[in-house]
Amino acid sequence: MFLRFGYAVANVGLYGAWAIILIGHCITIPTAMAVSEIATNQRVEGGGEYYIISRSFGLHIGASIGVALFLSQSISVAFYLIAFAESFQPLFDWIHSATGLRIPDGRFVSVPALLILFLVLYFRGAGTGAAILYGIVLILFVSLAFFFAGHPENVPTRIPFQETVTNSDPFFKVFAIVFPAFTGMTAGVGLSGDLKNPRRSIPVGTMGATVIGMIVYFLVLYKLAANAPLSELASDQLIMSKISAWGPIIPIGLACATISSALGSIMVAPRTLQALANDRILIGDSLNRRLSAISRKTKEPVNALIVTLAIAMIFVLIGDVDIVAQIITMFFLITYGSLCMISFLEHFAADPAYRPSFRSRWWISLLGALMCFAMMFQISPLFAGLSALVMSMLYLAIVRSNPGQSGLTAIFQGAMFQLARQLQVILQK
């Protein structure tokens, strides 16, 4: 939001940026409703989205989605830390002007930040991380308040509802770069094992975060379009600091937003991998035992945390926030699309064992699935095809290594039975 919303307005116009918000939430709202529904179907334990999916739809389906989910969460850590390093650019500029010393790369910030987050969780546990989040969220609210209170002197004479900069980026590239801003709505699900009443907290928190986030995004985009020219929106990543009533609060807010998101992801990803290992999904009993192990002191899945660190470090070293954003967008879309499609099939199959207290609708889940798959092919047909192939191969490998577990076969059988029953009713009429 802090780094790329100005870029979005400049390249697709205000209407286009609002369209990205709407399309993104046509994906995240059905996903949030599907997750909320699944979470209220039965008792929820640790493992977050993977746990509730695998216990509702079977180990084969849950593990296939869980592996993609773990990778998206791990890469998200890198994405947020690269953005975190961007917030230090004003400080880098000041150091250069004051001392002549030039800091050549944001990785001088993002790599140490990743190691610090790892050490905090390794030695102190998720409780310390959650406590830090409260202070960070407060600063984030303050920074947004200063931004909305700002009144710059030189404002555009007209709002660029449709105007864009010359040689603007295509709509779907902008969507791929901006979409990760919408994916934080299920962060609390990943900490389901730490919630007192997850069957209530998950639906309320997930839906609340999704709706409030959407409203804030609409307002931020309008404020940007109304208070800065397109050329500055396109060229200045920290344009919000020039609009804000107090400029320095925006880099501070950016730092807080990104470090809190990175902290949330690095807390959640190891728990997903640990839950996969607990179910003996990974290759080899020794590997499963190691990755399911927890620290006696902090109760953290330390070995899974180390794997998360390694994956995140690879993408932190890439150092380009736009490249990493497009990668994790594909991972999130395949994960959310699979989740919505399974939710749709479960609705259609009318399984009597599927009785959640929070009810969505089959057509909402179908809409979410179709939107995910359509956007994947619009962004990159090659990567979309590869993602579908990898997910299919992963599912078949899990089926082969874990025979006797329920999977897509049972859901499709139920769906076909219901379809045949409906056709019989129609023919009789």
CSV table of N, CA and C in Angstrom, one decimal, residues 147-230:
chain,number,residue,atom,x,y,z
A,147,PHE,N,-1.5,10.8,7.2
A,147,PHE,CA,-1.7,10.8,5.7
A,147,PHE,C,-3.0,11.4,5.3
A,148,PHE,N,-4.1,11.0,5.9
A,148,PHE,CA,-5.4,11.5,5.5
A,148,PHE,C,-5.6,13.0,5.9
A,149,ALA,N,-4.8,13.4,7.0
A,149,ALA,CA,-4.9,14.8,7.4
A,149,ALA,C,-4.1,15.8,6.6
A,150,GLY,N,-3.2,15.3,5.7
A,150,GLY,CA,-2.4,16.1,5.0
A,150,GLY,C,-3.1,16.9,3.9
A,151,HIS,N,-2.6,18.1,3.6
A,151,HIS,CA,-3.2,19.0,2.6
A,151,HIS,C,-2.0,19.7,1.9
A,152,PRO,N,-1.4,19.0,0.9
A,152,PRO,CA,-0.3,19.6,0.1
A,152,PRO,C,-0.7,20.9,-0.6
A,153,GLU,N,0.2,21.8,-0.9
A,153,GLU,CA,-0.1,23.0,-1.5
A,153,GLU,C,-0.4,22.9,-3.0
A,154,ASN,N,0.4,22.1,-3.7
A,154,ASN,CA,0.2,21.9,-5.2
A,154,ASN,C,-0.5,20.6,-5.4
A,155,VAL,N,-1.8,20.8,-5.6
A,155,VAL,CA,-2.7,19.6,-5.9
A,155,VAL,C,-3.1,19.7,-7.3
A,156,PRO,N,-3.4,18.5,-7.9
A,156,PRO,CA,-3.8,18.5,-9.3
A,156,PRO,C,-5.1,19.2,-9.5
A,157,THR,N,-5.3,19.8,-10.7
A,157,THR,CA,-6.5,20.6,-10.9
A,157,THR,C,-7.7,19.6,-11.2
A,158,ARG,N,-7.4,18.4,-11.6
A,158,ARG,CA,-8.5,17.4,-11.8
A,158,ARG,C,-7.9,16.0,-11.4
A,159,ILE,N,-8.9,15.2,-10.9
A,159,ILE,CA,-8.5,13.9,-10.5
A,159,ILE,C,-8.4,13.0,-11.7
A,160,PRO,N,-7.2,12.2,-11.8
A,160,PRO,CA,-7.0,11.3,-13.0
A,160,PRO,C,-7.8,10.0,-12.9
A,161,PHE,N,-9.1,10.1,-13.1
A,161,PHE,CA,-9.9,8.9,-13.0
A,161,PHE,C,-9.5,7.9,-14.1
A,162,GLN,N,-9.2,8.4,-15.3
A,162,GLN,CA,-8.8,7.5,-16.4
A,162,GLN,C,-7.5,7.8,-17.0
A,163,GLU,N,-6.9,9.0,-16.7
A,163,GLU,CA,-5.6,9.3,-17.3
A,163,GLU,C,-4.5,8.5,-16.6
A,164,THR,N,-3.5,8.2,-17.4
A,164,THR,CA,-2.3,7.5,-17.0
A,164,THR,C,-1.1,8.1,-17.5
A,165,VAL,N,0.1,7.7,-17.0
A,165,VAL,CA,1.3,8.2,-17.5
A,165,VAL,C,1.6,7.6,-18.9
A,166,THR,N,2.4,8.2,-19.7
A,166,THR,CA,2.8,7.6,-21.0
A,166,THR,C,3.6,6.3,-20.8
A,167,ASN,N,3.5,5.4,-21.7
A,167,ASN,CA,4.2,4.1,-21.6
A,167,ASN,C,3.9,3.4,-20.3
A,168,SER,N,2.6,3.4,-19.9
A,168,SER,CA,2.2,2.8,-18.6
A,168,SER,C,2.3,1.3,-18.7
A,169,ASP,N,2.5,0.6,-17.5
A,169,ASP,CA,2.5,-0.8,-17.5
A,169,ASP,C,1.1,-1.4,-17.7
A,170,PRO,N,1.0,-2.6,-18.2
A,170,PRO,CA,-0.4,-3.2,-18.5
A,170,PRO,C,-1.1,-3.5,-17.2
A,171,PHE,N,-2.4,-3.5,-17.3
A,171,PHE,CA,-3.3,-3.7,-16.1
A,171,PHE,C,-2.9,-4.9,-15.3
A,172,PHE,N,-2.7,-6.0,-15.9
A,172,PHE,CA,-2.5,-7.3,-15.2
A,172,PHE,C,-1.1,-7.4,-14.5
A,173,LYS,N,-0.2,-6.7,-15.1
A,173,LYS,CA,1.1,-6.6,-14.4
A,173,LYS,C,1.0,-5.7,-13.1
A,174,VAL,N,0.2,-4.6,-13.2
A,174,VAL,CA,0.0,-3.8,-12.0
A,174,VAL,C,-0.8,-4.6,-11.0
A,175,PHE,N,-1.8,-5.4,-11.4
A,175,PHE,CA,-2.5,-6.2,-10.5
A,175,PHE,C,-1.6,-7.2,-9.8
A,176,ALA,N,-0.7,-7.9,-10.5
A,176,ALA,CA,0.2,-8.9,-9.9
A,176,ALA,C,1.1,-8.2,-8.9
A,177,ILE,N,1.5,-7.0,-9.1
A,177,ILE,CA,2.4,-6.3,-8.2
A,177,ILE,C,1.7,-5.8,-6.9
A,178,VAL,N,0.4,-5.4,-7.1
A,178,VAL,CA,-0.4,-4.9,-6.0
A,178,VAL,C,-1.1,-6.0,-5.2
A,179,PHE,N,-1.4,-7.1,-5.8
A,179,PHE,CA,-2.3,-8.1,-5.1
A,179,PHE,C,-1.8,-8.6,-3.8
A,180,PRO,N,-0.4,-8.7,-3.5
A,180,PRO,CA,0.0,-9.2,-2.2
A,180,PRO,C,-0.5,-8.3,-1.1
A,181,ALA,N,-0.9,-7.1,-1.3
A,181,ALA,CA,-1.5,-6.2,-0.3
A,181,ALA,C,-2.8,-6.7,0.3
A,182,PHE,N,-3.5,-7.6,-0.5
A,182,PHE,CA,-4.8,-8.1,-0.1
A,182,PHE,C,-4.7,-9.5,0.6
A,183,THR,N,-3.5,-10.0,0.8
A,183,THR,CA,-3.4,-11.4,1.2
A,183,THR,C,-3.3,-11.6,2.7
A,184,GLY,N,-3.3,-10.5,3.5
A,184,GLY,CA,-3.1,-10.7,4.9
A,184,GLY,C,-4.3,-11.1,5.7
A,185,MET,N,-5.5,-11.3,5.0
A,185,MET,CA,-6.7,-11.4,5.8
A,185,MET,C,-6.8,-12.8,6.6
A,186,THR,N,-5.9,-13.7,6.2
A,186,THR,CA,-6.0,-15.0,6.9
A,186,THR,C,-4.8,-15.2,7.8
A,187,ALA,N,-4.1,-14.1,8.1
A,187,ALA,CA,-2.9,-14.3,9.0
A,187,ALA,C,-3.2,-14.9,10.3
A,188,GLY,N,-4.4,-14.5,10.9
A,188,GLY,CA,-4.8,-15.1,12.2
A,188,GLY,C,-5.1,-16.6,12.1
A,189,VAL,N,-5.5,-17.1,10.9
A,189,VAL,CA,-5.8,-18.5,10.8
A,189,VAL,C,-4.6,-19.3,11.0
A,190,GLY,N,-3.4,-18.8,10.6
A,190,GLY,CA,-2.2,-19.5,10.8
A,190,GLY,C,-1.8,-19.7,12.2
A,191,LEU,N,-2.3,-18.9,13.1
A,191,LEU,CA,-2.0,-19.0,14.5
A,191,LEU,C,-3.2,-19.6,15.3
A,192,SER,N,-4.0,-20.4,14.6
A,192,SER,CA,-5.2,-21.0,15.1
A,192,SER,C,-5.0,-21.8,16.4
A,193,GLY,N,-3.8,-22.4,16.5
A,193,GLY,CA,-3.5,-23.2,17.7
A,193,GLY,C,-3.3,-22.3,18.9
A,194,ASP,N,-3.1,-21.0,18.7
A,194,ASP,CA,-2.8,-20.1,19.8
A,194,ASP,C,-4.1,-19.3,20.2
A,195,LEU,N,-5.2,-19.5,19.5
A,195,LEU,CA,-6.4,-18.7,19.8
A,195,LEU,C,-7.3,-19.4,20.8
A,196,LYS,N,-7.9,-18.6,21.7
A,196,LYS,CA,-8.8,-19.2,22.8
A,196,LYS,C,-10.0,-19.9,22.2
A,197,ASN,N,-10.7,-19.2,21.2
A,197,ASN,CA,-11.9,-19.7,20.6
A,197,ASN,C,-11.8,-19.5,19.1
A,198,PRO,N,-11.0,-20.4,18.4
A,198,PRO,CA,-10.8,-20.2,17.0
A,198,PRO,C,-12.1,-20.3,16.2
A,199,ARG,N,-13.1,-21.1,16.6
A,199,ARG,CA,-14.3,-21.2,15.8
A,199,ARG,C,-15.0,-19.9,15.7
A,200,ARG,N,-14.9,-19.0,16.7
A,200,ARG,CA,-15.5,-17.7,16.7
A,200,ARG,C,-14.5,-16.6,16.1
A,201,SER,N,-13.2,-16.7,16.6
A,201,SER,CA,-12.3,-15.7,16.3
A,201,SER,C,-11.9,-15.7,14.8
A,202,ILE,N,-11.8,-16.8,14.2
A,202,ILE,CA,-11.4,-16.9,12.8
A,202,ILE,C,-12.4,-16.3,11.9
A,203,PRO,N,-13.7,-16.6,11.9
A,203,PRO,CA,-14.6,-15.9,11.0
A,203,PRO,C,-14.7,-14.4,11.3
A,204,VAL,N,-14.8,-14.0,12.5
A,204,VAL,CA,-14.9,-12.6,12.8
A,204,VAL,C,-13.6,-11.8,12.4
A,205,GLY,N,-12.5,-12.3,12.7
A,205,GLY,CA,-11.2,-11.7,12.4
A,205,GLY,C,-11.0,-11.6,10.9
A,206,THR,N,-11.2,-12.8,10.2
A,206,THR,CA,-10.9,-12.9,8.8
A,206,THR,C,-11.8,-11.9,8.0
A,207,MET,N,-13.1,-12.0,8.3
A,207,MET,CA,-14.1,-11.2,7.5
A,207,MET,C,-13.9,-9.7,7.8
A,208,GLY,N,-13.7,-9.4,9.1
A,208,GLY,CA,-13.4,-8.0,9.6
A,208,GLY,C,-12.2,-7.4,8.9
A,209,ALA,N,-11.1,-8.1,8.9
A,209,ALA,CA,-9.9,-7.6,8.3
A,209,ALA,C,-10.1,-7.4,6.8
A,210,THR,N,-10.8,-8.3,6.1
A,210,THR,CA,-11.0,-8.2,4.7
A,210,THR,C,-11.8,-6.9,4.3
A,211,VAL,N,-12.9,-6.7,5.0
A,211,VAL,CA,-13.8,-5.6,4.7
A,211,VAL,C,-13.2,-4.2,5.1
A,212,ILE,N,-12.6,-4.2,6.3
A,212,ILE,CA,-11.9,-2.9,6.7
A,212,ILE,C,-10.8,-2.6,5.8
A,213,GLY,N,-10.0,-3.6,5.4
A,213,GLY,CA,-8.9,-3.3,4.5
A,213,GLY,C,-9.3,-2.8,3.2
A,214,MET,N,-10.4,-3.3,2.6
A,214,MET,CA,-10.9,-2.9,1.3
A,214,MET,C,-11.3,-1.4,1.4
A,215,ILE,N,-12.0,-1.0,2.5
A,215,ILE,CA,-12.4,0.4,2.6
A,215,ILE,C,-11.2,1.3,2.7
A,216,VAL,N,-10.2,0.9,3.5
A,216,VAL,CA,-9.0,1.8,3.6
A,216,VAL,C,-8.3,1.9,2.3
A,217,TYR,N,-8.2,0.8,1.5
A,217,TYR,CA,-7.5,0.9,0.2
A,217,TYR,C,-8.2,1.8,-0.7
A,218,PHE,N,-9.6,1.8,-0.8
A,218,PHE,CA,-10.3,2.7,-1.6
A,218,PHE,C,-10.0,4.2,-1.3
A,219,LEU,N,-10.0,4.5,0.0
A,219,LEU,CA,-9.7,5.9,0.5
A,219,LEU,C,-8.3,6.3,0.2
A,220,VAL,N,-7.3,5.4,0.4
A,220,VAL,CA,-5.9,5.8,0.2
A,220,VAL,C,-5.7,6.1,-1.3
A,221,LEU,N,-6.3,5.3,-2.2
A,221,LEU,CA,-6.2,5.5,-3.6
A,221,LEU,C,-6.8,6.8,-4.0
A,222,TYR,N,-7.9,7.2,-3.5
A,222,TYR,CA,-8.5,8.4,-3.8
A,222,TYR,C,-7.7,9.6,-3.3
A,223,LYS,N,-7.2,9.5,-2.1
A,223,LYS,CA,-6.3,10.6,-1.5
A,223,LYS,C,-5.1,10.8,-2.4
A,224,LEU,N,-4.5,9.7,-2.8
A,224,LEU,CA,-3.3,9.8,-3.7
A,224,LEU,C,-3.6,10.5,-5.0
A,225,ALA,N,-4.7,10.0,-5.7
A,225,ALA,CA,-5.1,10.6,-7.0
A,225,ALA,C,-5.4,12.1,-6.9
A,226,ALA,N,-6.0,12.5,-5.8
A,226,ALA,CA,-6.5,13.9,-5.6
A,226,ALA,C,-5.4,14.8,-5.1
A,227,ASN,N,-4.2,14.3,-4.7
A,227,ASN,CA,-3.3,15.2,-4.0
A,227,ASN,C,-1.9,15.1,-4.7
A,228,ALA,N,-1.7,14.4,-5.7
A,228,ALA,CA,-0.3,14.3,-6.3
A,228,ALA,C,-0.5,14.1,-7.9
A,229,PRO,N,0.4,14.8,-8.6
A,229,PRO,CA,0.4,14.6,-10.1
A,229,PRO,C,0.8,13.2,-10.5
A,230,LEU,N,0.4,12.7,-11.7
A,230,LEU,CA,0.7,11.4,-12.1
A,230,LEU,C,2.2,11.1,-12.2
